[in-house]
Amino acid sequence: MDILKFLTAGSVDDGKSTLIGRLLYDSESILQDQLEALQASNRKNDDGTIDLAILTDGLKAEREQGITIDVAYKYFQTEKRKFIIADTPGHIQYTRNMVTGASNADLAIILIDARKGVIEQTIRHSYLVSLLALQHVVVAVNKMDMVDYSEEVFNNIVKDYQAMAAKLNLNEVSYIPVSALKGDNIVHESVNMIWYQGKSLLDHLETVPVAIDDSTDHARMPIQWIIRPQTEELHDYRGYAGRVASGSFKVNDAITVLPSGFSSTISKIEFFDQEPAEASAGMSVTVHLADEIDISRGDTLVNAKYLPTVSQLIEADLCWMDTKPMDASLTYLIQHNSKTTRCKISDVLHKVNINTLDKVSAESFNLNDIGRVVIKTADPLAFDLYQENKANGGAILIDSRTNLTVGALMFRANAD
Amino acid sequence: MSKNKLNYLDDLEAEAIYILREVAGQFEKPALLFSGGKDSITLVRLAEKAFRPGKFPFPLVHIDTGHNFPETISYRDEMVDRIGEKLIVGYVQDDIDAGRVIEQKGKNASRNSLQTVTLLNTIEKHKFDACIGGARRDEEKARAKERIFSVRDEFGQWDPKRQRPELWNLYNGKIHKGENVRVFPISNWTELDVWNYIRRENIALPSIYFAHQRDVITRNGQLMAAAKALNMDSEDVIERRNVRFRTVGDMTCTAAVESDAFEIDDIINEISESKISERGARMDDKVSEAAMEDRKKGGYF
């Protein structure tokens, strides 16, 4: 059994919280005391049924305002899979929250109100999903009960969405007509839409394949920590600890350490009391090398035959996440896997109007702005392009005055 | 070429080890907050997997309310002996004796809220810049929004509106002097995941997690261990029942559940079918709907 991480994009008005609540409720993932708290709460639907949206509202301020203002994580499991839901707000002023939620998701559910069809918000959400390169998209056309469960309405929305998805390079898109309020096609198949032959939402989530990039040409392991017991019997022990970000390493593989460029071979892979012959993406291991070379935290082990780009000048998409605007005269910190160095934004190429996808010229970035920049780093970074290898192609910017995370970067090209 | 993702327990384990190593790499003086509960026991096993054959790059820190179950304390001492790591204990009694906190009186008195002061004093005294804890996002609504690296100000306060965005697996541990970070490596685990992991790894637990005969009294509809710390009087009727505890907090605020789960398999079956979530057996959350959020803002674990 594996874990599927998914994001729900949409606003309160689209019935997003109700959809998640319904998913939890109908899959019997709500425990008795939570259910009692829910029933005791005075928020009810118009027809007196429980307002399932309460299940996903976390913070007091949000309960008061009735909106989701942060990323809330929810957990549930069925017999087939474990799920982690990143519930993010849909309004444009919370774009950064959605970008955050999307950065760790395998799949996005994009909610469309059947009465409204593809609107500005749909374009924005889809753009962000494409920017963050999620593997799968599910378009859930909600509130089908409000359009008499009309097949025609659904088909028109699918057609409109397909036209947009093509422009955004969204490949794996599925379409499901649902009513979160009434429960149609969420967990149980709808009796109101016999014209729909596909899977219910949960059925789809349980069965959609999630692959990891296991190829040797993307073998990357950022070094986090060096294990040196320095005891008498382990005097010469020197293990490089890290989590394989992507690809796979085997014992005897020739490796290169970047950015230094030193080479060696893997003599042993350790995992606590085991010595696996191979370490693949996602595994946290300790690697031993045949030669004594200088390695420290921030270096990256890669397969010697397939080197990533090493550069100090990188073109990247930037999502600005701070209330203070970006300042090109400032030096920021950039954190890329275990490496942190200083950097400057040396050029702003354009910003994107994320409602229309038009590129506009710009000098700076405000909260939630997204666009293309060139950054110059103090130390070289060993990176892959985000669209080719997410695990080694993203980075964050930190304002060293406030220590806040102020930007998300997706590397798009070597600008050197 | 591609293959399926790791099995979920391997995936969660690898993520937690990664987070522990980030703490080691990013901070000068981290500590692991050890309560003697199953979640912090799991953290110790994960730390062994992250750092052996080396030593842990942090001590274990236990805040002792003086009202702990004796089984928890003996478990703690045996475990520290076995793993050979350093243990620092902060005593709530010391803060009471020094007059820094005032002990509640009466039947529902608990030292649970006092331990926040002892925790903050211990952090300050040892200048810890990161405290690893076993909290999980599935425990409670307010925790669902907690970051994996959660920055606390000088007063230990958590500001839910000023949380840093946490993208990919990049954890920003940069802080100003006086601030510290609470780190939650098993954020993404559920209660059932922890139990399945404990079974898989064959990890020993304090005996109170398993069904046993115990003298209990009923307080506010919950079964509580009949102990001196509960300020019992003649109205309290002591009964002997088969019970176990689902968490090992302070005796004054940790309720027992009636149970015949003597083995870990029984417990996993019980939880799989259970209709009460884990924190439902903790009276400290019942005070109000926003109880946990308010305590977290004040520096609670």
XYZ file of C-alpha atoms in Angstrom:
717
model
C 0.000 0.000 0.000
C 1.390 3.407 -0.932
C 0.451 7.022 -0.168
C -1.289 9.366 -2.575
C -0.887 13.046 -1.766
C -3.466 15.256 -3.361
C -4.457 18.862 -3.422
C -7.920 20.301 -3.662
C -8.173 23.557 -5.596
C -11.334 25.547 -5.556
C -13.082 28.042 -3.309
C -15.647 27.689 -0.570
C -18.283 28.657 -3.097
C -17.395 25.660 -5.239
C -18.127 23.374 -2.325
C -14.519 22.345 -1.793
C -14.725 21.822 1.955
C -17.989 19.968 1.474
C -16.291 17.729 -1.065
C -13.487 16.825 1.334
C -15.954 16.416 4.167
C -18.049 14.120 1.990
C -14.992 12.071 1.033
C -14.119 11.585 4.706
C -17.701 11.025 5.803
C -18.727 8.543 3.134
C -15.479 6.597 3.390
C -16.171 6.319 7.149
C -12.990 8.177 8.050
C -14.634 10.290 10.734
C -14.408 9.027 14.283
C -17.281 9.048 16.732
C -16.109 11.925 18.918
C -15.349 14.077 15.880
C -18.810 13.274 14.576
C -20.322 14.282 17.915
C -18.454 17.584 17.868
C -19.738 18.080 14.346
C -23.331 17.412 15.349
C -23.008 19.650 18.395
C -21.806 22.526 16.242
C -24.533 24.951 15.255
C -23.582 25.138 11.599
C -26.076 23.195 9.537
C -27.071 23.108 5.901
C -30.386 24.663 4.899
C -32.084 21.286 4.954
C -30.828 20.582 8.494
C -28.163 18.041 7.535
C -24.662 18.288 9.001
C -22.411 20.870 7.357
C -19.517 18.589 6.357
C -17.318 21.578 5.575
C -16.643 22.021 9.310
C -14.430 18.928 9.209
C -11.698 20.758 7.356
C -11.819 24.154 9.048
C -8.867 24.268 11.404
C -8.181 27.634 12.912
C -10.462 29.823 14.982
C -10.107 32.782 12.628
C -11.156 30.564 9.771
C -14.162 29.203 11.581
C -15.239 32.743 12.296
C -14.794 33.909 8.738
C -15.934 30.657 7.182
C -12.938 30.513 4.834
C -9.779 28.417 4.577
C -6.756 30.668 4.846
C -3.928 28.209 5.154
C -2.917 24.756 4.037
C -4.601 22.134 6.224
C -3.568 18.521 5.973
C -6.084 15.721 6.345
C -5.419 12.022 6.524
C -7.556 9.074 5.658
C -7.139 5.595 4.390
C -9.097 2.934 2.610
C -8.200 -0.691 2.066
C -6.351 0.243 -1.086
C -4.419 3.367 -0.257
C -3.445 5.994 2.261
C -4.277 9.579 1.414
C -2.896 12.927 2.473
C -5.080 15.839 1.450
C -3.599 19.320 1.245
C -6.635 21.559 1.587
C -5.735 24.983 0.234
C -7.763 28.145 -0.220
C -8.856 29.120 -3.687
C -8.907 32.894 -3.727
C -6.187 34.766 -5.571
C -4.828 36.328 -2.383
C -3.921 32.810 -1.242
C -2.026 31.781 -4.370
C 1.084 31.157 -2.295
C -0.818 28.682 -0.130
C -1.903 26.764 -3.169
C 1.630 26.747 -4.555
C 2.804 25.389 -1.205
C 0.169 22.660 -1.169
C 0.876 21.752 -4.797
C 4.618 21.418 -4.234
C 4.102 18.156 -2.364
C 1.121 16.726 -4.203
C 0.959 13.910 -6.743
C -2.491 14.880 -7.943
C -4.754 17.921 -7.981
C -8.535 17.964 -7.848
C -9.737 21.070 -9.645
C -13.274 21.945 -8.700
C -15.582 23.563 -11.164
C -19.070 24.758 -10.302
C -21.311 23.172 -12.951
C -23.386 26.362 -13.101
C -20.355 28.549 -13.827
C -18.119 26.338 -15.973
C -14.484 27.196 -16.684
C -13.851 30.597 -15.129
C -10.877 32.789 -14.330
C -10.211 30.879 -11.131
C -10.130 27.566 -13.018
C -7.474 28.941 -15.345
C -5.446 30.202 -12.395
C -5.610 26.908 -10.509
C -4.764 24.913 -13.600
C -1.825 27.170 -14.347
C -0.424 26.622 -10.852
C -0.837 22.864 -11.181
C 1.055 22.992 -14.459
C 3.722 25.323 -12.997
C 4.363 22.884 -10.138
C 4.274 19.945 -12.600
C 1.786 17.670 -10.848
C 1.467 14.192 -12.317
C -2.309 14.006 -12.426
C -5.310 16.322 -12.592
C -8.900 15.444 -11.773
C -11.503 17.955 -12.864
C -14.458 17.500 -10.524
C -17.504 19.224 -11.963
C -19.477 19.883 -8.787
C -23.051 20.881 -8.026
C -24.395 18.651 -10.768
C -27.588 18.485 -8.695
C -28.101 22.195 -9.427
C -28.059 21.625 -13.207
C -30.424 18.665 -13.204
C -27.523 16.242 -13.563
C -27.258 17.336 -17.202
C -24.847 15.399 -19.396
C -24.743 18.261 -21.851
C -23.612 20.765 -19.235
C -20.875 18.358 -18.165
C -19.703 17.671 -21.724
C -19.473 21.370 -22.541
C -17.338 22.003 -19.478
C -15.067 19.095 -20.413
C -14.652 20.515 -23.912
C -13.798 23.993 -22.579
C -11.322 22.572 -20.098
C -9.605 20.386 -22.678
C -8.943 23.408 -24.876
C -7.285 25.185 -21.965
C -5.386 22.121 -20.704
C -3.695 21.704 -24.077
C -2.171 25.171 -23.740
C -0.870 24.357 -20.286
C 0.688 20.996 -21.119
C -1.585 19.226 -18.670
C -1.585 15.622 -19.849
C -3.163 13.287 -17.362
C -6.589 14.863 -16.900
C -9.714 12.972 -15.777
C -13.233 14.416 -15.583
C -15.856 13.412 -13.026
C -19.356 14.887 -12.586
C -20.172 15.079 -8.863
C -22.404 16.547 -6.210
C -20.481 16.865 -2.972
C -23.594 18.023 -1.132
C -25.692 15.040 -2.197
C -22.849 12.540 -2.452
C -23.075 11.717 -6.163
C -19.906 10.073 -7.549
C -17.782 11.027 -4.536
C -17.515 7.622 -2.892
C -20.596 5.927 -4.262
C -21.543 5.877 -7.909
C -24.381 8.230 -8.708
C -27.813 6.901 -9.517
C -28.682 10.319 -10.900
C -26.102 10.250 -13.689
C -26.306 6.846 -15.309
C -24.938 8.469 -18.476
C -21.544 8.718 -16.730
C -19.601 5.473 -17.204
C -16.399 6.398 -15.363
C -15.193 5.906 -11.813
C -16.334 7.709 -8.707
C -13.824 10.186 -7.291
C -12.639 7.874 -4.523
C -12.390 4.925 -6.864
C -10.211 7.035 -9.145
C -8.007 8.216 -6.281
C -7.573 4.643 -5.091
C -6.455 3.310 -8.438
C -4.550 6.076 -10.238
C -0.923 4.929 -10.595
C 1.725 7.104 -8.959
C 5.183 6.505 -10.319
C 8.530 7.681 -9.038
C 11.463 8.524 -11.249
C 13.761 5.585 -10.734
C 16.185 6.054 -13.619
C 19.937 6.075 -13.082
C 20.268 9.237 -15.149
C 18.505 11.139 -12.386
C 20.422 9.560 -9.501
C 20.795 12.436 -7.035
C 21.481 12.333 -3.326
C 21.994 15.608 -1.456
C 24.263 15.069 1.554
C 22.590 16.104 4.799
C 24.922 14.866 7.491
C 28.189 13.000 7.884
C 28.221 10.126 10.342
C 31.602 9.838 12.064
C 31.388 7.930 15.358
C 35.133 8.417 16.024
C 35.142 5.566 18.509
C 38.005 3.121 18.824
C 36.390 0.299 16.874
C 34.844 2.644 14.280
C 37.819 4.921 13.953
C 37.734 5.175 10.160
C 33.956 5.039 9.755
C 32.721 7.798 7.487
C 29.150 7.550 6.213
C 27.359 10.079 4.028
C 23.768 10.390 5.172
C 20.971 11.610 2.926
C 17.699 10.825 1.211
C 17.846 9.824 -2.428
C 15.995 12.682 -4.120
C 15.547 10.952 -7.449
C 16.794 8.026 -9.457
C 18.667 5.092 -8.053
C 22.164 4.228 -6.795
C 23.727 0.774 -6.620
C 26.823 -0.544 -4.883
C 29.841 -0.188 -7.262
C 28.222 2.695 -9.165
C 30.676 5.366 -10.232
C 29.605 8.642 -8.656
C 30.602 12.284 -8.822
C 30.353 14.747 -5.965
C 29.063 18.161 -7.001
C 29.903 20.960 -7.145
C 33.513 19.871 -6.417
C 33.601 17.286 -9.258
C 35.503 14.624 -7.251
C 34.785 11.058 -8.332
C 34.638 7.727 -6.546
C 32.582 4.536 -6.405
C 29.952 3.459 -3.899
C 31.490 0.787 -1.688
C 28.518 0.172 0.578
C 24.968 1.354 1.184
C 23.707 1.135 4.754
C 20.274 1.447 6.260
C 20.530 0.974 10.030
C 21.182 -2.777 10.434
C 20.757 -3.570 6.732
C 23.042 -3.261 3.724
C 20.803 -2.867 0.681
C 22.411 -3.293 -2.761
C 20.398 -0.403 -4.121
C 18.992 2.875 -2.834
C 16.203 4.384 -4.897
C 14.217 7.612 -4.806
C 12.696 8.350 -1.431
C 15.010 6.142 0.641
C 17.009 7.650 3.505
C 20.332 5.827 3.617
C 24.012 6.128 4.490
C 26.474 5.764 1.627
C 30.155 4.787 1.846
C 32.669 5.617 -0.858
C 35.787 3.750 -1.936
C 37.969 6.854 -1.738
C 38.501 9.406 0.947
C 37.328 12.656 -0.549
C 36.233 15.927 0.946
C 32.429 15.979 1.202
C 30.230 18.120 3.379
C 26.568 18.970 3.882
C 25.245 20.742 0.816
C 27.155 18.592 -1.664
C 25.233 16.283 -3.990
C 26.145 12.727 -5.012
C 25.184 11.962 -8.610
C 25.726 9.117 -11.043
C 29.035 9.914 -12.788
C 27.576 9.235 -16.223
C 24.642 11.598 -15.893
C 25.605 14.953 -14.460
C 23.114 17.689 -13.659
C 23.801 21.297 -14.617
C 26.262 23.158 -12.398
C 25.827 26.892 -12.662
C 25.654 30.198 -10.803
C 23.281 31.853 -13.250
C 19.852 30.243 -13.466
C 16.602 31.163 -15.196
C 13.651 30.267 -13.003
C 9.962 30.771 -12.426
C 9.421 32.636 -9.182
C 6.336 32.754 -6.992
C 6.618 35.588 -4.475
C 5.291 34.649 -1.040
C 6.011 37.584 1.237
C 4.046 40.738 1.982
C 7.262 42.730 1.494
C 7.859 43.078 -2.253
C 10.892 41.539 -3.915
C 13.884 43.881 -3.899
C 16.467 43.290 -6.627
C 19.055 45.288 -4.703
C 18.944 42.810 -1.807
C 20.921 39.649 -1.307
C 18.661 36.715 -0.430
C 19.455 33.221 0.756
C 18.590 30.369 -1.565
C 17.978 26.870 -0.225
C 18.241 24.070 -2.784
C 18.042 20.647 -1.155
C 20.694 20.627 1.583
C 22.625 23.532 0.072
C 22.121 27.120 1.214
C 23.970 30.004 -0.414
C 23.427 33.695 -1.094
C 21.853 34.996 -4.291
C 20.551 38.040 -6.115
C 17.748 38.426 -8.588
C 19.801 39.725 -11.485
C 16.997 40.095 -14.013
C 13.204 40.063 -14.138
C 12.111 38.730 -17.531
C 8.350 38.948 -17.166
C 5.411 38.402 -14.874
C 2.387 36.285 -15.702
C -1.173 37.482 -15.291
C -2.339 34.224 -13.807
C -5.972 34.842 -14.601
C -5.376 35.306 -18.325
C -1.916 33.707 -18.677
C -0.650 36.843 -20.486
C 2.995 37.749 -19.961
C 3.524 41.295 -18.781
C 6.714 43.228 -18.232
C 7.659 43.851 -14.642
C 10.391 45.166 -12.411
C 9.444 43.673 -9.090
C 7.214 41.071 -7.489
C 4.502 41.538 -4.886
C 2.806 38.907 -2.765
C 1.412 36.091 -4.968
C 3.088 37.369 -8.156
C 4.498 34.735 -10.467
C 6.964 35.255 -13.296
C 10.330 34.493 -14.832
C 13.609 35.739 -13.353
C 17.330 35.133 -13.592
C 19.143 34.515 -10.333
C 22.841 34.711 -9.641
C 24.137 32.552 -6.796
C 27.264 33.016 -4.676
C 28.153 29.309 -4.847
C 27.352 27.117 -7.843
C 24.251 24.891 -7.612
C 24.018 21.373 -9.059
C 20.470 21.261 -10.365
C 18.097 19.733 -12.889
C 15.366 21.558 -14.742
C 12.172 21.428 -12.696
C 10.036 20.044 -15.514
C 12.520 17.175 -15.964
C 13.263 16.361 -12.343
C 11.192 18.142 -9.709
C 13.197 16.673 -6.845
C 16.342 18.552 -7.913
C 14.803 21.524 -9.685
C 13.068 23.557 -6.990
C 14.394 25.961 -4.384
C 13.199 28.508 -1.843
C 14.277 32.079 -1.229
C 14.790 33.328 2.321
C 14.927 36.975 3.384
C 17.884 37.119 5.735
C 16.428 40.155 7.556
C 13.259 38.348 8.611
C 14.300 34.719 8.002
C 10.957 34.215 6.288
C 10.542 32.028 3.241
C 9.708 34.641 0.613
C 9.805 32.849 -2.705
C 9.505 29.527 -4.498
C 11.752 28.905 -7.498
C 11.316 26.384 -10.271
C 14.514 26.157 -12.334
C 13.811 26.372 -16.060
C 17.163 26.904 -17.817
C 20.853 27.421 -17.311
C 21.414 31.141 -17.979
C 25.187 30.939 -18.089
C 11.952 3.656 -16.299
C 9.811 4.053 -13.257
C 8.439 2.068 -10.407
C 5.850 2.420 -7.734
C 6.334 4.543 -4.681
C 7.676 3.062 -1.480
C 5.359 1.179 0.815
C 3.698 3.729 3.082
C 5.557 2.818 6.264
C 8.919 2.892 4.478
C 7.936 6.209 2.931
C 6.930 7.785 6.265
C 10.033 6.368 7.938
C 12.370 7.723 5.256
C 10.714 11.143 5.473
C 11.096 11.256 9.263
C 14.759 10.238 9.063
C 15.297 12.951 6.463
C 13.719 15.535 8.783
C 15.847 14.427 11.758
C 18.986 14.758 9.660
C 17.901 18.231 8.547
C 17.677 19.186 12.217
C 21.199 17.877 12.778
C 22.467 19.772 9.742
C 20.686 23.079 10.315
C 20.831 23.689 14.066
C 23.539 24.280 16.659
C 21.777 22.917 19.748
C 18.803 20.718 19.053
C 16.979 18.501 21.557
C 14.465 15.691 21.320
C 11.445 16.171 23.595
C 10.772 12.784 25.107
C 7.500 12.159 26.927
C 7.711 8.400 27.331
C 4.725 8.080 25.024
C 4.611 5.905 21.939
C 5.160 8.831 19.573
C 8.386 9.965 21.190
C 9.503 6.339 21.555
C 8.995 6.059 17.805
C 11.124 9.186 17.355
C 13.953 7.542 19.293
C 13.871 4.525 16.982
C 13.884 6.862 13.959
C 16.855 8.745 15.424
C 18.706 5.456 15.773
C 18.024 4.793 12.106
C 19.133 8.302 11.160
C 22.400 8.499 13.096
C 23.757 5.044 14.036
C 26.487 3.946 14.417
C 27.106 7.558 15.475
C 25.689 9.211 18.575
C 22.512 11.285 18.420
C 23.429 14.913 17.714
C 20.993 15.921 20.478
C 20.034 14.965 24.044
C 16.618 13.690 25.063
C 14.641 16.164 27.174
C 11.836 15.049 29.460
C 9.505 17.435 31.266
C 8.481 15.582 34.410
C 5.252 16.847 35.969
C 5.753 14.628 39.015
C 2.406 13.093 38.130
C 3.681 10.745 35.491
C 2.741 7.111 35.561
C 5.586 5.304 37.370
C 5.639 2.801 34.495
C 6.580 5.634 32.128
C 9.489 6.783 34.259
C 10.964 3.308 34.646
C 10.568 2.731 30.923
C 12.383 6.008 30.246
C 15.316 5.174 32.479
C 15.740 1.677 31.065
C 15.590 3.000 27.517
C 18.168 5.720 28.126
C 20.454 3.064 29.618
C 20.030 0.845 26.601
C 20.641 3.462 23.902
C 23.411 5.253 25.786
C 22.246 8.782 25.003
C 22.058 11.820 27.250
C 18.823 12.618 29.132
C 17.953 16.029 30.572
C 14.945 16.208 32.921
C 13.062 19.426 33.677
C 10.964 19.138 36.841
C 7.651 20.985 37.161
C 8.102 20.570 40.935
C 11.175 22.856 40.755
C 9.084 25.635 39.197
C 6.369 25.120 41.820
C 8.948 25.234 44.648
C 10.513 28.370 43.212
C 7.101 30.023 43.007
C 7.302 30.488 39.238
C 4.006 28.658 38.850
C 1.152 28.073 41.235
C -0.317 24.631 41.543
C -4.045 24.345 40.857
C -6.243 23.223 43.717
C -9.319 21.037 43.922
C -10.555 17.963 42.218
C -9.799 18.835 38.629
C -6.335 20.196 39.395
C -3.733 19.246 36.803
C -0.103 20.104 36.275
C -0.570 19.725 32.559
C -0.736 23.452 31.903
C 2.192 24.136 34.248
C 4.583 22.056 32.215
C 4.648 24.708 29.480
C 6.576 26.972 31.882
C 9.048 24.225 32.753
C 9.486 23.388 29.090
C 10.208 27.009 28.161
C 12.615 27.393 31.104
C 14.446 24.225 30.108
C 14.745 25.427 26.506
C 16.091 28.768 27.698
C 18.495 27.296 30.233
C 20.094 24.960 27.692
C 19.744 27.431 24.801
C 18.074 24.845 22.583
C 17.423 26.216 19.102
C 15.340 23.275 17.883
C 13.072 20.909 19.806
C 11.967 17.736 18.095
C 8.507 16.576 19.102
C 6.200 13.690 18.300
C 3.063 15.660 17.432
C 1.052 14.497 14.458
C -1.283 16.449 12.225
C -4.062 13.886 12.518
C -4.366 14.392 16.285
C -6.358 17.583 16.288
C -7.733 20.282 13.994
C -5.253 23.006 14.972
C -2.360 20.614 14.407
C -3.525 19.948 10.854
C -2.023 23.294 9.864
C 1.186 23.025 11.833
C 4.390 23.124 9.806
C 7.077 20.463 10.085
C 9.505 23.234 11.099
C 7.401 25.520 13.307
C 9.026 28.703 14.531
C 8.347 29.863 18.112
C 9.223 33.297 19.398
C 11.174 34.038 22.562
C 8.046 33.363 24.595
C 7.460 30.014 22.947
C 4.445 31.346 21.114
C 3.106 29.967 17.874
C 1.475 32.455 15.538
C -0.750 30.570 13.087
C -0.940 33.625 10.835
C 2.825 33.993 10.491
C 3.717 30.468 9.523
C 6.330 30.075 6.827
C 5.279 28.440 3.608
C 6.802 24.959 3.495
C 7.532 23.871 -0.047
C 8.651 20.459 -1.306
C 10.908 18.992 1.334
C 12.801 22.233 1.909
C 12.602 23.176 5.581
C 13.691 26.690 6.472
C 15.325 26.545 9.896
C 16.685 30.091 9.921
C 15.838 31.889 13.159
C 16.770 34.982 15.156
C 18.527 34.728 18.481
C 16.119 33.706 21.218
C 13.689 32.028 18.846
C 13.508 28.293 18.474
C 11.936 25.823 16.117
C 9.657 22.948 17.009
C 10.226 20.122 14.586
C 7.675 17.377 13.983
C 9.176 14.509 11.975
C 6.072 12.307 12.213
C 3.617 15.053 11.228
C 2.302 12.931 8.380
C 1.778 9.765 10.418
C -1.594 8.734 11.781
C -2.137 6.954 15.069
C -2.555 3.689 13.205
C 0.684 4.254 11.278
C 2.566 4.657 14.554
C 1.125 1.410 15.916
C 1.834 -0.478 12.723
C 5.390 0.824 12.798
C 5.856 -0.175 16.432
C 4.642 -3.659 15.570
C 6.851 -3.921 12.515
C 9.922 -2.704 14.380
C 9.120 -4.735 17.463
C 9.543 -1.700 19.724
C 8.906 -2.164 23.457
C 6.395 0.220 25.095
C 5.490 1.198 28.660
C 3.120 -1.427 30.065
C 0.219 1.004 30.581
C -0.484 0.957 26.834
C -1.682 -2.629 27.208
C -4.748 -3.875 29.032
C -4.192 -4.428 32.734
C -6.208 -4.459 35.962
C -6.226 -1.082 37.675
C -8.094 0.841 40.319
C -9.969 3.618 38.561
C -12.456 6.337 39.386
C -14.910 8.077 37.084
C -14.379 11.803 36.572
C -16.445 13.856 34.121
C -17.540 10.661 32.440
C -13.985 9.400 31.920
C -12.086 6.628 33.673
C -9.052 7.969 35.515
C -6.320 6.081 37.358
C -7.007 6.187 41.111
C -3.904 8.069 42.151
C -3.014 10.547 44.855
C -2.428 13.225 42.231
C -6.161 13.267 41.482
C -7.069 14.695 44.905
C -9.673 12.009 45.512
C -12.317 12.376 48.192
C -15.122 10.264 49.640
C -17.335 10.856 46.584
C -14.898 9.054 44.326
C -15.777 5.405 44.002
C -12.785 3.216 43.307
C -13.416 0.301 40.982
C -11.078 -2.315 39.590
C -11.345 -2.621 35.835
C -9.499 -3.948 32.806
C -8.147 -0.821 31.184
C -5.391 0.579 29.062
C -4.220 4.091 28.188
C -4.074 5.378 24.640
C -1.659 8.176 25.504
C 0.727 8.523 28.440
C 0.300 12.103 29.529
C 0.015 13.280 33.073
C -2.099 11.009 35.325
C -4.445 13.893 36.053
C -5.499 14.394 32.468
C -5.052 11.029 30.770
C -8.168 8.908 30.743
C -8.186 5.140 30.508
C -10.365 3.136 28.170
C -11.823 -0.233 29.078
C -9.966 -2.751 27.029
C -8.988 -6.377 26.604
C -6.143 -5.498 24.273
C -3.254 -7.342 25.867
C -1.088 -7.594 22.749
C -0.151 -5.103 20.065
C -2.293 -6.947 17.499
C -5.296 -6.480 19.778
C -4.549 -2.778 20.020
C -4.292 -2.377 16.266
C -7.623 -4.166 15.862
C -9.142 -2.024 18.573
C -7.968 1.218 16.946
C -9.033 0.121 13.486
C -12.550 -0.340 14.797
C -12.514 2.384 17.415
C -15.031 5.132 17.435
C -13.083 7.467 19.700
C -10.085 9.329 18.360
C -6.927 9.339 20.422
C -7.158 12.847 21.806
C -10.792 12.142 22.659
C -9.331 10.380 25.697
C -7.461 13.503 26.791
C -9.491 15.783 28.982
C -7.268 18.781 28.296
C -8.692 19.216 24.801
C -12.291 19.069 25.909
C -12.378 22.473 27.522
C -13.434 24.298 24.398
C -13.549 23.769 20.678
C -10.454 25.906 20.248
C -8.576 24.537 23.265
C -5.567 23.168 21.437
C -5.088 26.267 19.334
C -5.027 28.448 22.431
C -2.506 26.222 24.189
C -0.241 26.046 21.164
C -0.136 29.813 20.896
C 1.114 29.792 24.485
C 4.024 27.472 23.797
C 2.595 24.018 24.489
C 4.336 21.048 22.878
